[in-house]
Each structure stands twice: as structure tokens, then as C-alpha cells.
JSON list of C-alpha atoms in Angstrom, two decimals:
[
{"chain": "A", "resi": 22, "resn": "UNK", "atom": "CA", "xyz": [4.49, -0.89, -9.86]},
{"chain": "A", "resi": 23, "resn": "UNK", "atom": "CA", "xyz": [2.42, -3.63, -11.10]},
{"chain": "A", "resi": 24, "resn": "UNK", "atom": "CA", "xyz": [-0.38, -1.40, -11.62]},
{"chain": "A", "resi": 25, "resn": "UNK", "atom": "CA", "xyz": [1.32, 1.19, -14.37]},
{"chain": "A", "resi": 26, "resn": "UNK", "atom": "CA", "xyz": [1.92, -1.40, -16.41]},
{"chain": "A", "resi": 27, "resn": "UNK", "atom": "CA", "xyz": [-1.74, -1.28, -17.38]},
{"chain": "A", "resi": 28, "resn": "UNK", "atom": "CA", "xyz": [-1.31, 2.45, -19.01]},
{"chain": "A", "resi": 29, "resn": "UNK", "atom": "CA", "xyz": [0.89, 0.61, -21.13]},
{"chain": "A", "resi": 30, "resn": "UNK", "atom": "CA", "xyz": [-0.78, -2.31, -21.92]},
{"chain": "A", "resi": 31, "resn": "UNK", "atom": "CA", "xyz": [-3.12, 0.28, -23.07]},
{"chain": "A", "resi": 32, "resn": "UNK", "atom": "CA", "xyz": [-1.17, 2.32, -24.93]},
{"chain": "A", "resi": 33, "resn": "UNK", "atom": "CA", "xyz": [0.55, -0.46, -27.18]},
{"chain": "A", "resi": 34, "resn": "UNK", "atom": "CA", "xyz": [-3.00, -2.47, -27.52]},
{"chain": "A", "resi": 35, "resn": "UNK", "atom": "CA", "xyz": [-4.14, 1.22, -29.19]},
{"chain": "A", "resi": 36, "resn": "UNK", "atom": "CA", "xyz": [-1.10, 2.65, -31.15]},
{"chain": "A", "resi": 37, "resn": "UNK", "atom": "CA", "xyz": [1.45, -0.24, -32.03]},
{"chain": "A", "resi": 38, "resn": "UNK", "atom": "CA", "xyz": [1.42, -1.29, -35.64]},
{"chain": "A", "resi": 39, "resn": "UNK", "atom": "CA", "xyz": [2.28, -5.17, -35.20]},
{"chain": "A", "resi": 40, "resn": "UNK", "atom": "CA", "xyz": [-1.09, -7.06, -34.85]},
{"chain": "A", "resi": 41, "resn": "UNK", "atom": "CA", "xyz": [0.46, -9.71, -32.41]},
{"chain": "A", "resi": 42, "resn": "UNK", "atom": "CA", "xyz": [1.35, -6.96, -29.69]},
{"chain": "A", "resi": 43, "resn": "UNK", "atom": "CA", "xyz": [-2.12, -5.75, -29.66]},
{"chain": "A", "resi": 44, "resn": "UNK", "atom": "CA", "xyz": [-3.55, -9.09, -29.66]},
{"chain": "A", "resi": 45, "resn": "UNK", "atom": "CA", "xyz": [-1.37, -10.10, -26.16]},
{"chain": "A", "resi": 46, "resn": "UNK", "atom": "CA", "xyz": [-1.82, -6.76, -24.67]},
{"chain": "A", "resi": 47, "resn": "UNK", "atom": "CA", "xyz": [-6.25, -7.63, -24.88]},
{"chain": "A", "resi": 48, "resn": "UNK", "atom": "CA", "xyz": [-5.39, -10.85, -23.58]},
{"chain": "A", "resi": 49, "resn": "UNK", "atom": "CA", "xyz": [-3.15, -9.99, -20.96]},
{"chain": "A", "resi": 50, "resn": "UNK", "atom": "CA", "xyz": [-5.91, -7.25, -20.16]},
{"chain": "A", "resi": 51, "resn": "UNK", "atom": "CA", "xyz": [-8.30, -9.81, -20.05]},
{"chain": "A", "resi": 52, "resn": "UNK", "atom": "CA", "xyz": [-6.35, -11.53, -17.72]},
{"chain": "A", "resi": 53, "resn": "UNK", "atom": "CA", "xyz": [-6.16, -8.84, -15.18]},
{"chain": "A", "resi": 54, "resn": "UNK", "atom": "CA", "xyz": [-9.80, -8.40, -15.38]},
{"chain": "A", "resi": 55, "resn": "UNK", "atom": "CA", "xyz": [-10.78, -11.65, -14.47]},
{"chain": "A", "resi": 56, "resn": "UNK", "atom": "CA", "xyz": [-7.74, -12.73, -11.46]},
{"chain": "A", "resi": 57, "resn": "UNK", "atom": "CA", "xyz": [-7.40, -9.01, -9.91]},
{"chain": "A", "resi": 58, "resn": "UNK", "atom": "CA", "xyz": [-8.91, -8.68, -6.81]},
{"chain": "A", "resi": 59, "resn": "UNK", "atom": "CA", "xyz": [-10.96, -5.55, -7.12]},
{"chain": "A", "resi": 60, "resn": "UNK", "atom": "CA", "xyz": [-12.62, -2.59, -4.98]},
{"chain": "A", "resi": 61, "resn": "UNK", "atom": "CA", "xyz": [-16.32, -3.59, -5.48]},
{"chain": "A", "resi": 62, "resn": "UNK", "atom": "CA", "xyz": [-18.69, -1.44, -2.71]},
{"chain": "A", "resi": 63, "resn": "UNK", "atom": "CA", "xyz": [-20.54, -4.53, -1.85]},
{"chain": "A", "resi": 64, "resn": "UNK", "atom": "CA", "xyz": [-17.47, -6.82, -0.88]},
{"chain": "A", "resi": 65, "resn": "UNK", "atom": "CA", "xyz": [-15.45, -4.04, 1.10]},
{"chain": "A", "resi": 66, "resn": "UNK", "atom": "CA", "xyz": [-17.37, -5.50, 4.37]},
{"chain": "A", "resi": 67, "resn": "UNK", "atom": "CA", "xyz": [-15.58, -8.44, 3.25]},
{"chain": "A", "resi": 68, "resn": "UNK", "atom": "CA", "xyz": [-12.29, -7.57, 2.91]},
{"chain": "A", "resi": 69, "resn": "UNK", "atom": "CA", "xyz": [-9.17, -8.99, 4.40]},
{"chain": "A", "resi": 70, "resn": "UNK", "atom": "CA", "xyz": [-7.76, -6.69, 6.59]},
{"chain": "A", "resi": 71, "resn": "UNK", "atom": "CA", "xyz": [-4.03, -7.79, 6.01]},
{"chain": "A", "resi": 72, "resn": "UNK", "atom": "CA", "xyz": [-4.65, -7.47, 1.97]},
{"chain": "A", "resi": 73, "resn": "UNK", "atom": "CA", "xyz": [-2.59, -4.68, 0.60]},
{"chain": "A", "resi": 74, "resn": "UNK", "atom": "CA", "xyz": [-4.59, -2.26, -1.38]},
{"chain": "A", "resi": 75, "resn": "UNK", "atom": "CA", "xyz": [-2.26, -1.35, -3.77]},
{"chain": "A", "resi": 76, "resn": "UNK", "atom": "CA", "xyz": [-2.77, -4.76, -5.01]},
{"chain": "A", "resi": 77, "resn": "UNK", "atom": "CA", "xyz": [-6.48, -4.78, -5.86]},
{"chain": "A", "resi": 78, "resn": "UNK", "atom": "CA", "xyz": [-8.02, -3.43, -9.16]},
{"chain": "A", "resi": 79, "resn": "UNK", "atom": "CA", "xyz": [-9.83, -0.19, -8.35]},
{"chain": "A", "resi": 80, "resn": "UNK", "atom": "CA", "xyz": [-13.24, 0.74, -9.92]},
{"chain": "A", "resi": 81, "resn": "UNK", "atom": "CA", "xyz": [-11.44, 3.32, -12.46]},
{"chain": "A", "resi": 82, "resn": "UNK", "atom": "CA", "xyz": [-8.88, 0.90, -13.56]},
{"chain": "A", "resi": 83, "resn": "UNK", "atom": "CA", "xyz": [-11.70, -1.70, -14.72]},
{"chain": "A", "resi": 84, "resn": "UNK", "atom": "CA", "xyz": [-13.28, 1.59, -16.61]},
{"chain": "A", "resi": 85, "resn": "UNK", "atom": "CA", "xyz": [-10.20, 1.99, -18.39]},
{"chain": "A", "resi": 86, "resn": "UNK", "atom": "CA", "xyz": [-9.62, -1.13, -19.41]},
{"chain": "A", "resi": 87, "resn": "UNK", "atom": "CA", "xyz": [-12.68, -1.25, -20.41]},
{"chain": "A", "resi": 88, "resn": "UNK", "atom": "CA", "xyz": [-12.51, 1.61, -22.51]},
{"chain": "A", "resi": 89, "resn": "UNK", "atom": "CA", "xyz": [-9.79, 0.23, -24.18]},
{"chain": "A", "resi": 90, "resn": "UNK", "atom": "CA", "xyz": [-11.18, -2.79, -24.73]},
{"chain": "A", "resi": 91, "resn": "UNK", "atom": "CA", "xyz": [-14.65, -1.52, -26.40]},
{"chain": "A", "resi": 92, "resn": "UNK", "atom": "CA", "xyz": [-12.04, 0.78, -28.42]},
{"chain": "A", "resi": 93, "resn": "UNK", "atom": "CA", "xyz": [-10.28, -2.62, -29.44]},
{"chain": "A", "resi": 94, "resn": "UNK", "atom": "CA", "xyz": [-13.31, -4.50, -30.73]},
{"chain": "A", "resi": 95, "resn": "UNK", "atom": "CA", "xyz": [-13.07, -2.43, -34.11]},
{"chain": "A", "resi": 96, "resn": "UNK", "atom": "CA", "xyz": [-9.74, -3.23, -34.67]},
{"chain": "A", "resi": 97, "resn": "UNK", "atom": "CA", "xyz": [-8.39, -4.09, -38.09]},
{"chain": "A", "resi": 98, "resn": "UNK", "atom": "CA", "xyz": [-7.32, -7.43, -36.92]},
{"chain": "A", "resi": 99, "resn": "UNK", "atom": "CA", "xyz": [-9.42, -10.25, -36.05]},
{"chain": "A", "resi": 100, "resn": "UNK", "atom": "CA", "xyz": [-7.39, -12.01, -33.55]},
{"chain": "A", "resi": 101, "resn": "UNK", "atom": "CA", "xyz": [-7.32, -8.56, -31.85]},
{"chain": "A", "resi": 102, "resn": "UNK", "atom": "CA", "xyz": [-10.84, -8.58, -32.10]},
{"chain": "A", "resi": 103, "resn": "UNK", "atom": "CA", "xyz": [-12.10, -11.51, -31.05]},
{"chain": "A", "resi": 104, "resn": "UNK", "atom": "CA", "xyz": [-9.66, -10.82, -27.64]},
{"chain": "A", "resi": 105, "resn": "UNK", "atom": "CA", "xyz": [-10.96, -7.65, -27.09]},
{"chain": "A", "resi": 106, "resn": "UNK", "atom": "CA", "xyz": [-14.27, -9.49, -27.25]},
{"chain": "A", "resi": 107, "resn": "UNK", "atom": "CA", "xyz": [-13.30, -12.27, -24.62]},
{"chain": "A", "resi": 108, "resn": "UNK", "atom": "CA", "xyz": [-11.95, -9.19, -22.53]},
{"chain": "A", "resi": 109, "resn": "UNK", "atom": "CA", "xyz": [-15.44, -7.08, -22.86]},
{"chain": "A", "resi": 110, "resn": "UNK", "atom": "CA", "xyz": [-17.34, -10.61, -21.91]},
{"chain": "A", "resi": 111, "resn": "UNK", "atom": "CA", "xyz": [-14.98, -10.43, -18.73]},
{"chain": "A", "resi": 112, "resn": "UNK", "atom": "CA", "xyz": [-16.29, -7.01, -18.05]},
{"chain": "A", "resi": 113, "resn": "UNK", "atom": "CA", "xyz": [-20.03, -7.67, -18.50]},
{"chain": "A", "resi": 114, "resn": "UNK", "atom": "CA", "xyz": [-19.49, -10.67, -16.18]},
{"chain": "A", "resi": 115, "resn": "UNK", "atom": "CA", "xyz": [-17.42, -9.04, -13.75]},
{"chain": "A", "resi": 116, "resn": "UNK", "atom": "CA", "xyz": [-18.28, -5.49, -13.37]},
{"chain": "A", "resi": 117, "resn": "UNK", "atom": "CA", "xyz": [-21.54, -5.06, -14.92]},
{"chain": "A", "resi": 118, "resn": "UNK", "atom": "CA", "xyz": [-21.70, -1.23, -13.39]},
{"chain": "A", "resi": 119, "resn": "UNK", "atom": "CA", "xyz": [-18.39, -0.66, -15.17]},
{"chain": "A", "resi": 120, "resn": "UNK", "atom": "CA", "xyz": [-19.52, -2.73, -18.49]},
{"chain": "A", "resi": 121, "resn": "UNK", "atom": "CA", "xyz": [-22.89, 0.22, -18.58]},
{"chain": "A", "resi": 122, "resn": "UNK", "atom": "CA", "xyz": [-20.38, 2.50, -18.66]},
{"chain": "A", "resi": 123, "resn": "UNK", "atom": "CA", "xyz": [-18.58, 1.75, -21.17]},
{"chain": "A", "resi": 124, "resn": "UNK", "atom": "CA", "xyz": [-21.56, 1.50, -23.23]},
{"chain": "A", "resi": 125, "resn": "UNK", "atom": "CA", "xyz": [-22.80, 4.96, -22.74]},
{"chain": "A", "resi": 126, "resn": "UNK", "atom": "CA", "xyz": [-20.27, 6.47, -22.93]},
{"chain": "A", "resi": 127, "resn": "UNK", "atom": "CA", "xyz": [-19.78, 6.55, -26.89]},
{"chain": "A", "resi": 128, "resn": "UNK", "atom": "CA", "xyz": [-16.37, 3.98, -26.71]},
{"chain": "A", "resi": 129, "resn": "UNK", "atom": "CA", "xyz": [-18.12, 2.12, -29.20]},
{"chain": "A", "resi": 130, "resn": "UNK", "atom": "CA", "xyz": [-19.62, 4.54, -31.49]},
{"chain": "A", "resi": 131, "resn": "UNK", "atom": "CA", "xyz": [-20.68, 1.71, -34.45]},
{"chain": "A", "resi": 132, "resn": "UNK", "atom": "CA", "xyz": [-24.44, 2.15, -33.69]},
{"chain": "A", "resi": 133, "resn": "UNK", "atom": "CA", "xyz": [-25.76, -1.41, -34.74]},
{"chain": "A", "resi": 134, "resn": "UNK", "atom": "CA", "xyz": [-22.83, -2.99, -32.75]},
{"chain": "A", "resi": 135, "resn": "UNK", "atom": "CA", "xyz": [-23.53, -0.78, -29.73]},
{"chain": "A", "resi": 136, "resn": "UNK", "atom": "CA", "xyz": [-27.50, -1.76, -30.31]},
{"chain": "A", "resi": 137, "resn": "UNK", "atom": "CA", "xyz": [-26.87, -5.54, -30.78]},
{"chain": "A", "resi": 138, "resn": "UNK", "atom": "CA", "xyz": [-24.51, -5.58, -27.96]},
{"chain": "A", "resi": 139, "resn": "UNK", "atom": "CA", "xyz": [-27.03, -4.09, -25.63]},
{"chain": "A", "resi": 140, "resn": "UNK", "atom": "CA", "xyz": [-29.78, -6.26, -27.08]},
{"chain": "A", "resi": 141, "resn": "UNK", "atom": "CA", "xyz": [-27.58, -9.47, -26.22]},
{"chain": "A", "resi": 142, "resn": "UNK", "atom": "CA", "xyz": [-26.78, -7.84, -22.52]},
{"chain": "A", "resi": 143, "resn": "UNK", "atom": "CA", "xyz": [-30.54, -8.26, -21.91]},
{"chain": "A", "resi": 144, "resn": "UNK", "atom": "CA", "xyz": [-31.21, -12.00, -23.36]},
{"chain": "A", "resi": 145, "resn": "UNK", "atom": "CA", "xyz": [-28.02, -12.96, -21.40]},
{"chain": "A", "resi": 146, "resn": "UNK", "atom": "CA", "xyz": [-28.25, -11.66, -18.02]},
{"chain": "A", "resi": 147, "resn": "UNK", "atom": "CA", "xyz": [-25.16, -12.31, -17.01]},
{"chain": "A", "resi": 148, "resn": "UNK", "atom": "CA", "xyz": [-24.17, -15.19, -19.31]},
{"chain": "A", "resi": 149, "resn": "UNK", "atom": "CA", "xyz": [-22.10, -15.19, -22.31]},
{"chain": "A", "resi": 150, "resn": "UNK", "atom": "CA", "xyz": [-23.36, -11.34, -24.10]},
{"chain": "A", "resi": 151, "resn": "UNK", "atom": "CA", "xyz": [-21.73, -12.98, -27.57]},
{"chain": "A", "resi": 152, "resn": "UNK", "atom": "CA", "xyz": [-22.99, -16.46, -27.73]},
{"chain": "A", "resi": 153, "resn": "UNK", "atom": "CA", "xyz": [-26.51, -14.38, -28.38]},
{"chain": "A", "resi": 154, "resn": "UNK", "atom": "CA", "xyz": [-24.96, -12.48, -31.59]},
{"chain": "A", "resi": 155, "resn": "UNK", "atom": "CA", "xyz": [-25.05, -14.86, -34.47]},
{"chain": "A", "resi": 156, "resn": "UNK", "atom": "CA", "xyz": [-21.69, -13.55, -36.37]},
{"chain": "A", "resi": 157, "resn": "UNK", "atom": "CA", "xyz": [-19.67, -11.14, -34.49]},
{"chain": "A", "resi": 158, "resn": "UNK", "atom": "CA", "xyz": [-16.79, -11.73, -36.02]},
{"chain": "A", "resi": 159, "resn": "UNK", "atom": "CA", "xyz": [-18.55, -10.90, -39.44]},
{"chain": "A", "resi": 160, "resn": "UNK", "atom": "CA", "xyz": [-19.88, -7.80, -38.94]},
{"chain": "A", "resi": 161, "resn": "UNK", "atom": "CA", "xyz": [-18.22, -4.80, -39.86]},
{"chain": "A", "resi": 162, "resn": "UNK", "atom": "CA", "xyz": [-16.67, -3.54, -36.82]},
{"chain": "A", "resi": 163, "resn": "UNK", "atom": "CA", "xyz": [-13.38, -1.46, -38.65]},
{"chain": "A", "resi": 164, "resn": "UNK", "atom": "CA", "xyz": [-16.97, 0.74, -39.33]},
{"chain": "A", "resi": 165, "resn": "UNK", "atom": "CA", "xyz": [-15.75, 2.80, -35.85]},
{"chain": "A", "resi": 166, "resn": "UNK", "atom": "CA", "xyz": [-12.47, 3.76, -37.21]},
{"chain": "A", "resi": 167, "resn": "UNK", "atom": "CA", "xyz": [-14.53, 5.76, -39.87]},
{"chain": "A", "resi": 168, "resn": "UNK", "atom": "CA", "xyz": [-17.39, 7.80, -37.46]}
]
């Protein structure tokens, strides 16, 4: 099944040592978040009745994903990093509810990241959440490995 392959996407973007798997397992998470199909509330009255369920995202696979995501933006790696970060834009864009979440839930537990991410959700509305940080990629985001 198509959708199992996400635990493992998971698994390897969290635990495997070689930079480049992690890197392709955010992207290819990415991916899925933005072409999926998905079970939002407001477009079931809009569903095709032929479409196979099995085959759309459901509201707890976008939280995990975007669990492991926020997880994978303090990532030793940069390239890993700045996926993840594509990834958690796709969330914000895409499922919002799922994207507030995340956030309060304590994924990522680097305060002033947490802060300026929430800071840029509110200038951007729905736009790009990073484009309103001025240097992501040079803040100190291996800081969540530590707390």
C-alpha cells in the first residue's frame, strides 16, 4: 500500500545516518503533501463519488508528516533543512488547521524559531511563512537537538 510507505519515509528522514536519504525522504514528503488528494471537511460535499478513498491523504497523515517535518527543520544538515522547510511551507499553505498543530504541539521546541515562525504565519497569511524570516538558514536550528 501506497500509503505505508509514508511510516517509512518517516522513519529513514528521522534515524538514517546518510544526509542524502533524509534530504529525498523531506522532498518526497513534500511531494505527497502538495499532489495527494486529501480528506478536508469542507470539500467532502465535493467529492467524487467514484474516487477511491484509500487513495486520498487523511487529516492524520498530513499531522504526521507534519510532525516529521517540523522535527526535520533542526537537522544537522542543511539541504535537509531547507527541504523540511519547503515541506512545512506546503503545510502552512495546504492545511493550515494541521500546520497550528504542529506548532502547539512542542515538535519544534527551539523557542525563537517556534516564535519567529509564528510571527511570519501572521505577516504572510497564507503566502510564503519564510520569505518573511530574513536568514533561516542561519539561525541555529541543531539548538532542538539539545532541549
Amino acid at each position: 500500500r501506497v500509503k505505508s510507505s509514508l511510516v517509512i519515509l518517516l522513519e529513514k528522514m528521522r534515524s538514517d545516518k546518510n544526509r542524502s536519504v533524509r534530504e529525498d525522504c523531506a522532498r518526497y514528503l513534500r511531494c505527497v503533501l502538495e499532489t495527494w488528494p486529501w480528506d478536508d471537511e469542507s470539500s467532502q460535499r465535493n467529492v467524487n463519488i467514484t474516487s477511491r478513498k484509500e487513495e486520498r491523504l487523511s487529516v492524520d497523515s498530513a499531522r504526521q508528516v507534519g510532525n516529521g517535518l517540523g522535527r526535520a527543520l533542526s537537522d544537522p544538515a542543511q539541504p535537509v533543512r531547507n527541504e523540511a522547510k519547503r515541506g512545512f511551507q506546503v503545510l502552512f499553505q495546504r492545511f493550515r488547521s494541521v500546520w497550528n498543530e504542529v506548532m502547539r504541539a512542542g515538535v519544534i521546541r527551539d523557542v525563537r524559531l517556534r516564535k519567529t515562525l509564528l510571527e511570519a504565519a501572521a505577516k504572510a497569511d497564507g503566502g510564503n511563512i519564510f520569505e518573511d524570516i530574513a536568514s533561516l538558514d542561519d539561525m541555529s536550528l541543531n539548538s532542538l537537538g539539545q532541549g
